Amino acid sequence: MAVSLIENIQRENLNPMEEARALQRLIDEFEMTHQKAAEAVGRSRTAVSNLLRLLDLGDIATVMVERGELEMGHARALLVLPLRAQVDAAHQVVDRGMSVRATEKLVKKLLAAGDNPASKQSARRDPDLVRLEQDLSDRVGAPVQVQSGAKGKGKLVISYSSLDELDGILEHIH
């Protein structure tokens, strides 16, 4: 069973959403960490983690990725937006034929102009810290928050959803 699932994931004609669902199934059914799943399918742990993040997209953006209207890079940029803004931005990206870089700029602009508290917090945050969080998240394959305090002190928070995921994070750090 695992072999056929791995072979299915390695097929070249899967769209990113199909690949993400198959990877999630592999991880769930065979109790694998992101690292073990990556090794099984011949991908980097970062690539596997990034694919799995696509499963957090809203339904409309998911369909757009499945149809090939949005690429994985566009979808990853849209993940940080609230659902309604994600839908609007996805349509703008497709209608304007935007690059991934242009999509990232659009997302930053929407977050800065947003009315919700999370958007305002992101708009006030140091862009270097936001970029650092994204880089760290990509490296460990899990959400990372950098919380700055007074006098240069702060906290680094790594979130995980299962002990297996924590094991994968710890393996990668060591």
XYZ file of N, CA and C in Angstrom:
522
model
N 0.825 -1.198 0.000
C 0.000 0.000 0.000
C 0.868 1.262 0.000
N 1.867 1.301 0.869
C 2.734 2.477 0.939
C 3.479 2.667 -0.374
N 3.924 1.574 -0.968
C 4.685 1.661 -2.218
C 3.825 2.257 -3.325
N 2.572 1.822 -3.445
C 1.709 2.352 -4.504
C 1.390 3.826 -4.256
N 1.225 4.204 -3.004
C 0.972 5.606 -2.684
C 2.194 6.465 -3.007
N 3.376 5.971 -2.681
C 4.620 6.689 -2.985
C 4.792 6.828 -4.495
N 4.522 5.751 -5.236
C 4.630 5.815 -6.698
C 3.642 6.821 -7.269
N 2.445 6.877 -6.694
C 1.438 7.833 -7.147
C 1.915 9.267 -6.913
N 2.523 9.515 -5.771
C 3.027 10.851 -5.455
C 4.143 11.246 -6.416
N 4.954 10.284 -6.826
C 6.097 10.566 -7.692
C 5.716 10.756 -9.157
N 4.456 10.466 -9.512
C 4.017 10.700 -10.888
C 4.162 12.170 -11.225
N 4.527 12.458 -12.433
C 4.783 13.842 -12.816
C 3.524 14.628 -13.143
N 2.394 13.974 -13.361
C 1.207 14.694 -13.799
C 0.239 15.037 -12.667
N 0.666 14.968 -11.425
C -0.181 15.383 -10.310
C -0.110 16.896 -10.158
N -1.256 17.513 -9.864
C -1.198 18.935 -9.541
C -0.788 19.062 -8.075
N -0.363 20.240 -7.645
C 0.135 20.384 -6.272
C -0.870 19.968 -5.195
N -2.157 20.186 -5.432
C -3.164 19.811 -4.432
C -3.271 18.287 -4.315
N -3.244 17.594 -5.452
C -3.284 16.126 -5.416
C -2.051 15.582 -4.705
N -0.916 16.188 -4.987
C 0.320 15.754 -4.355
C 0.264 16.001 -2.843
N -0.260 17.154 -2.449
C -0.369 17.485 -1.018
C -1.297 16.503 -0.303
N -2.439 16.200 -0.923
C -3.381 15.247 -0.299
C -2.763 13.859 -0.177
N -2.046 13.445 -1.205
C -1.404 12.126 -1.168
C -0.314 12.083 -0.095
N 0.448 13.150 0.027
C 1.477 13.211 1.075
C 0.842 13.172 2.460
N -0.258 13.914 2.634
C -0.937 13.915 3.930
C -1.455 12.520 4.256
N -1.982 11.844 3.253
C -2.463 10.471 3.458
C -1.308 9.556 3.857
N -0.177 9.683 3.178
C 1.010 8.885 3.495
C 1.437 9.133 4.945
N 1.469 10.388 5.341
C 1.871 10.758 6.703
C 0.881 10.214 7.728
N -0.412 10.356 7.439
C -1.440 9.906 8.384
C -1.507 8.385 8.498
N -1.560 7.713 7.354
C -1.751 6.258 7.368
C -0.530 5.493 7.847
N 0.650 6.042 7.602
C 1.867 5.312 7.960
C 2.656 6.013 9.068
N 1.985 6.973 9.714
C 2.543 7.678 10.870
C 3.974 8.158 10.616
N 4.132 8.866 9.513
C 5.446 9.377 9.124
C 5.599 10.837 9.528
N 6.824 11.238 9.771
C 7.140 12.654 9.936
C 7.270 13.255 8.536
N 7.314 14.567 8.472
C 7.531 15.220 7.176
C 8.862 14.759 6.585
N 9.860 14.608 7.428
C 11.187 14.180 6.971
C 11.129 12.780 6.361
N 10.465 11.851 7.058
C 10.374 10.468 6.556
C 9.581 10.417 5.249
N 8.503 11.191 5.173
C 7.718 11.230 3.936
C 8.558 11.797 2.797
N 9.331 12.825 3.090
C 10.195 13.433 2.070
C 11.204 12.419 1.546
N 11.811 11.676 2.456
C 12.781 10.653 2.046
C 12.106 9.578 1.199
N 10.883 9.209 1.567
C 10.169 8.150 0.846
C 9.845 8.543 -0.592
N 9.548 9.824 -0.814
C 9.154 10.258 -2.160
C 10.275 10.965 -2.913
N 11.449 11.062 -2.295
C 12.586 11.668 -2.976
C 12.497 13.174 -3.106
N 11.888 13.825 -2.132
C 11.778 15.288 -2.121
C 12.450 15.814 -0.858
N 12.695 17.103 -0.819
C 13.241 17.700 0.401
C 12.118 17.843 1.426
N 12.496 17.901 2.687
C 11.502 18.077 3.738
C 10.790 19.412 3.569
N 11.527 20.430 3.152
C 10.936 21.745 2.937
C 9.876 21.689 1.838
N 10.173 20.991 0.755
C 9.206 20.867 -0.344
C 7.940 20.162 0.130
N 8.110 19.101 0.920
C 6.952 18.372 1.451
C 6.140 19.277 2.370
N 6.800 19.978 3.273
C 6.097 20.871 4.204
C 5.361 21.977 3.458
N 5.989 22.529 2.438
C 5.338 23.581 1.654
C 4.125 23.050 0.906
N 4.223 21.856 0.361
C 3.063 21.251 -0.298
C 1.929 21.044 0.696
N 2.247 20.547 1.874
C 1.222 20.286 2.883
C 0.537 21.571 3.342
N 1.258 22.679 3.332
C 0.658 23.961 3.712
C -0.473 24.347 2.757
N -0.415 23.867 1.519
C -1.462 24.186 0.545
C -2.827 23.664 0.986
N -2.833 22.655 1.831
C -4.098 22.096 2.309
C -4.865 23.091 3.181
N -4.218 24.180 3.590
C -4.869 25.217 4.393
C -5.535 26.293 3.539
N -5.423 26.186 2.221
C -6.068 27.153 1.326
C -7.584 27.043 1.423
N -8.257 28.147 1.121
C -9.710 28.117 1.014
C -10.129 27.317 -0.214
N -11.408 26.975 -0.272
C -11.918 26.120 -1.354
C -11.700 26.711 -2.745
N -11.959 27.994 -2.897
C -11.853 28.607 -4.224
C -10.404 28.616 -4.705
N -9.488 29.018 -3.840
C -8.069 29.015 -4.220
C -7.592 27.590 -4.496
N -8.096 26.623 -3.730
C -7.741 25.220 -3.949
C -8.130 24.780 -5.359
N -9.349 25.111 -5.755
C -9.824 24.753 -7.097
C -8.966 25.430 -8.166
N -8.571 26.664 -7.922
C -7.741 27.387 -8.896
C -6.371 26.726 -9.049
N -5.825 26.199 -7.958
C -4.554 25.463 -8.041
C -4.777 24.156 -8.793
N -5.866 23.463 -8.485
C -6.161 22.186 -9.153
C -6.314 22.365 -10.658
N -6.896 23.470 -11.075
C -7.101 23.744 -12.504
C -5.845 24.286 -13.189
N -4.825 24.586 -12.400
C -3.602 25.135 -12.971
C -3.650 26.632 -13.189
N -4.684 27.290 -12.655
C -4.799 28.741 -12.796
C -3.817 29.459 -11.872
N -3.574 28.868 -10.710
C -2.597 29.392 -9.751
C -1.478 28.379 -9.597
N -0.256 28.864 -9.513
C 0.880 27.986 -9.247
C 1.079 27.879 -7.740
N 1.895 26.925 -7.349
C 2.147 26.699 -5.931
C 2.695 27.951 -5.248
N 3.592 28.672 -5.893
C 4.163 29.886 -5.310
C 3.115 30.951 -5.047
N 2.166 31.099 -5.987
C 1.065 32.042 -5.785
C 0.247 31.619 -4.569
N -0.080 30.338 -4.517
C -0.918 29.819 -3.436
C -0.250 30.006 -2.079
N 1.040 29.736 -2.010
C 1.764 29.909 -0.738
C 1.692 31.356 -0.271
N 1.812 32.288 -1.206
C 1.738 33.705 -0.838
C 0.351 34.060 -0.305
N -0.685 33.451 -0.871
C -2.066 33.770 -0.489
C -2.477 33.169 0.855
N -1.748 32.182 1.332
C -2.118 31.468 2.560
C -2.288 32.374 3.777
N -1.556 33.465 3.848
C -1.594 34.322 5.038
C -2.823 35.227 5.080
N -3.566 35.293 3.987
C -4.722 36.186 3.922
C -5.968 35.545 4.526
N -6.842 36.380 5.101
C -8.151 35.868 5.519
C -8.893 35.360 4.280
N -9.843 34.467 4.475
C -10.495 33.766 3.365
C -11.034 34.702 2.281
N -11.792 35.721 2.662
C -12.393 36.615 1.661
C -11.304 37.329 0.850
N -10.292 37.825 1.532
C -9.192 38.509 0.842
C -8.420 37.523 -0.026
N -8.316 36.278 0.418
C -7.619 35.243 -0.347
C -8.320 35.017 -1.688
N -9.647 34.950 -1.643
C -10.435 34.743 -2.867
C -10.258 35.921 -3.821
N -10.409 37.134 -3.289
C -10.259 38.332 -4.132
C -8.861 38.405 -4.746
N -7.854 38.155 -3.930
C -6.470 38.217 -4.418
C -6.213 37.134 -5.463
N -6.740 35.938 -5.241
C -6.547 34.844 -6.202
C -7.119 35.227 -7.565
N -8.300 35.831 -7.558
C -8.903 36.264 -8.821
C -8.064 37.359 -9.486
N -7.541 38.278 -8.695
C -6.675 39.328 -9.253
C -5.428 38.723 -9.889
N -4.833 37.774 -9.207
C -3.612 37.128 -9.710
C -3.874 36.482 -11.065
N -4.982 35.753 -11.162
C -5.312 35.059 -12.410
C -5.680 36.063 -13.502
N -6.549 37.020 -13.160
C -7.005 37.996 -14.158
C -5.862 38.829 -14.725
N -4.895 39.162 -13.884
C -3.779 40.013 -14.309
C -2.557 39.212 -14.751
N -2.593 37.896 -14.602
C -1.442 37.075 -14.970
C -0.207 37.437 -14.162
N -0.401 37.654 -12.875
C 0.681 38.144 -12.010
C 1.737 37.075 -11.744
N 2.972 37.531 -11.577
C 4.067 36.643 -11.182
C 3.940 36.340 -9.689
N 4.707 35.379 -9.226
C 4.708 35.053 -7.802
C 5.194 36.259 -6.999
N 6.231 36.919 -7.470
C 6.777 38.093 -6.766
C 5.721 39.195 -6.675
N 4.999 39.430 -7.766
C 3.941 40.446 -7.759
C 2.813 40.035 -6.811
N 2.546 38.745 -6.740
C 1.526 38.238 -5.816
C 1.942 38.497 -4.373
N 3.207 38.266 -4.063
C 3.709 38.525 -2.705
C 3.562 40.002 -2.350
N 3.835 40.887 -3.309
C 3.681 42.329 -3.065
C 2.215 42.684 -2.840
N 1.329 42.079 -3.629
C -0.104 42.310 -3.465
C -0.556 41.880 -2.069
N -0.105 40.729 -1.627
C -0.480 40.217 -0.305
C -0.004 41.173 0.790
N 1.229 41.647 0.692
C 1.744 42.605 1.689
C 0.894 43.869 1.707
N 0.520 44.335 0.519
C -0.305 45.540 0.415
C -1.674 45.307 1.052
N -2.271 44.158 0.783
C -3.582 43.846 1.355
C -3.513 43.721 2.873
N -2.460 43.109 3.368
C -2.307 42.974 4.818
C -2.114 44.338 5.475
N -1.353 45.198 4.826
C -1.106 46.532 5.386
C -2.373 47.377 5.390
N -3.240 47.176 4.394
C -4.456 47.976 4.274
C -5.655 47.330 4.952
N -5.503 46.108 5.455
C -6.626 45.354 6.018
C -7.223 45.983 7.258
N -8.476 45.631 7.510
C -9.193 46.164 8.668
C -9.149 45.237 9.868
N -8.762 43.990 9.676
C -8.803 43.064 10.812
C -7.559 43.232 11.684
N -7.656 42.886 12.974
C -6.534 43.073 13.894
C -5.265 42.348 13.460
N -5.393 41.163 12.914
C -4.205 40.420 12.477
C -3.493 41.181 11.363
N -4.270 41.798 10.477
C -3.668 42.565 9.391
C -2.940 43.780 9.924
N -3.550 44.468 10.872
C -2.913 45.652 11.444
C -1.644 45.270 12.176
N -1.676 44.135 12.871
C -0.480 43.684 13.580
C 0.630 43.387 12.574
N 0.289 42.721 11.473
C 1.292 42.405 10.459
C 1.840 43.675 9.823
N 0.973 44.669 9.633
C 1.405 45.907 9.001
C 2.384 46.663 9.897
N 2.230 46.559 11.215
C 3.108 47.266 12.150
C 4.402 46.510 12.403
N 4.439 45.259 12.073
C 5.603 44.434 12.380
C 6.741 44.744 11.426
N 7.916 44.583 11.933
C 9.133 44.794 11.154
C 9.156 43.796 9.995
N 9.263 44.273 8.758
C 9.274 43.357 7.611
C 10.409 42.334 7.680
N 11.518 42.722 8.295
C 12.623 41.771 8.439
C 12.243 40.619 9.361
N 11.476 40.916 10.420
C 11.017 39.849 11.319
C 10.025 38.930 10.609
N 9.142 39.518 9.819
C 8.173 38.713 9.069
C 8.911 37.791 8.099
N 9.905 38.327 7.417
C 10.703 37.539 6.475
C 11.478 36.445 7.218
N 12.030 36.791 8.390
C 12.747 35.813 9.208
C 11.818 34.677 9.625
N 10.603 35.024 10.048
C 9.632 33.991 10.425
C 9.356 33.053 9.256
N 9.174 33.622 8.066
C 8.897 32.798 6.889
C 10.079 31.898 6.565
N 11.283 32.448 6.617
C 12.481 31.650 6.344
C 12.622 30.513 7.351
N 12.439 30.831 8.628
C 12.538 29.794 9.665
C 11.448 28.743 9.491
N 10.239 29.184 9.162
C 9.135 28.245 8.931
C 9.463 27.296 7.789
N 10.029 27.847 6.723
C 10.407 27.014 5.583
C 11.484 26.011 5.971
N 12.423 26.436 6.798
C 13.533 25.553 7.179
C 13.109 24.426 8.113
N 12.237 24.734 9.085
C 11.844 23.689 10.044
C 10.559 22.982 9.632
N 9.854 23.515 8.633
C 8.646 22.862 8.148
C 7.465 23.016 9.080
N 7.460 24.062 9.878
C 6.371 24.315 10.819
C 6.263 25.824 11.027
N 5.076 26.290 11.436
C 4.938 27.725 11.682
C 5.876 28.206 12.791
N 6.527 29.337 12.553
C 7.456 29.919 13.528
C 7.058 31.373 13.755
N 7.049 31.783 15.020
C 6.793 33.177 15.371
C 7.993 33.722 16.122
N 8.387 34.937 15.760
C 9.427 35.641 16.499
C 8.711 36.740 17.271
N 8.751 36.648 18.593
C 8.078 37.627 19.440
C 9.131 38.518 20.079
N 9.136 39.777 19.679
C 10.128 40.723 20.186
C 9.619 41.389 21.451
N 10.515 41.531 22.402
C 10.184 42.203 23.651
C 11.059 43.424 23.838
N 11.055 43.921 25.046
C 11.848 45.100 25.376
C 13.326 44.746 25.468
N 14.155 45.720 25.243
C 15.607 45.590 25.391
C 16.212 44.484 24.527
N 15.634 44.241 23.358
C 16.198 43.255 22.446
C 15.912 41.809 22.806
N 15.130 41.584 23.860
C 14.789 40.214 24.249
C 13.572 39.758 23.460
N 13.368 38.443 23.425
C 12.209 37.926 22.729
C 12.095 36.428 22.847
N 11.154 35.880 22.096
C 10.915 34.441 22.092
C 10.820 33.957 20.652
N 11.241 32.737 20.461
C 11.092 32.051 19.187
C 10.114 30.915 19.446
N 8.941 30.940 18.791
C 7.897 29.951 19.033
C 7.716 29.105 17.778
N 7.904 27.793 17.922
C 7.700 26.852 16.818
C 6.448 26.044 17.136
N 5.445 26.113 16.252
C 4.190 25.399 16.477
C 4.206 24.060 15.761
N 3.578 23.062 16.364
C 3.453 21.746 15.747
C 2.104 21.164 16.127
N 1.627 20.212 15.313
C 0.292 19.673 15.544
C 0.294 18.220 15.989
N 1.455 17.599 16.044
C 1.520 16.215 16.526
C 2.932 15.932 17.027
N 3.055 14.882 17.809
C 4.377 14.495 18.299
C 5.280 14.064 17.150
N 4.694 13.444 16.130
C 5.488 13.059 14.956
C 6.063 14.290 14.265
N 5.242 15.323 14.155
C 5.727 16.549 13.527
C 6.837 17.167 14.380
N 6.668 17.133 15.706
C 7.713 17.632 16.603
C 8.998 16.833 16.420
N 8.877 15.510 16.319
C 10.060 14.672 16.088
C 10.775 15.083 14.804
N 10.003 15.331 13.749
C 10.592 15.749 12.481
C 11.313 17.083 12.601
N 10.720 18.007 13.345
C 11.346 19.313 13.562
C 12.655 19.140 14.323
N 12.604 18.346 15.388
C 13.803 18.130 16.206
C 14.900 17.424 15.421
N 14.525 16.441 14.594
C 15.515 15.759 13.754
C 16.202 16.762 12.832
N 15.406 17.664 12.287
C 15.964 18.634 11.343
C 16.884 19.630 12.042
N 16.536 20.019 13.256
C 17.355 20.975 14.004
C 18.689 20.354 14.394
N 18.666 19.085 14.780
C 19.906 18.410 15.180
C 20.715 18.138 13.948
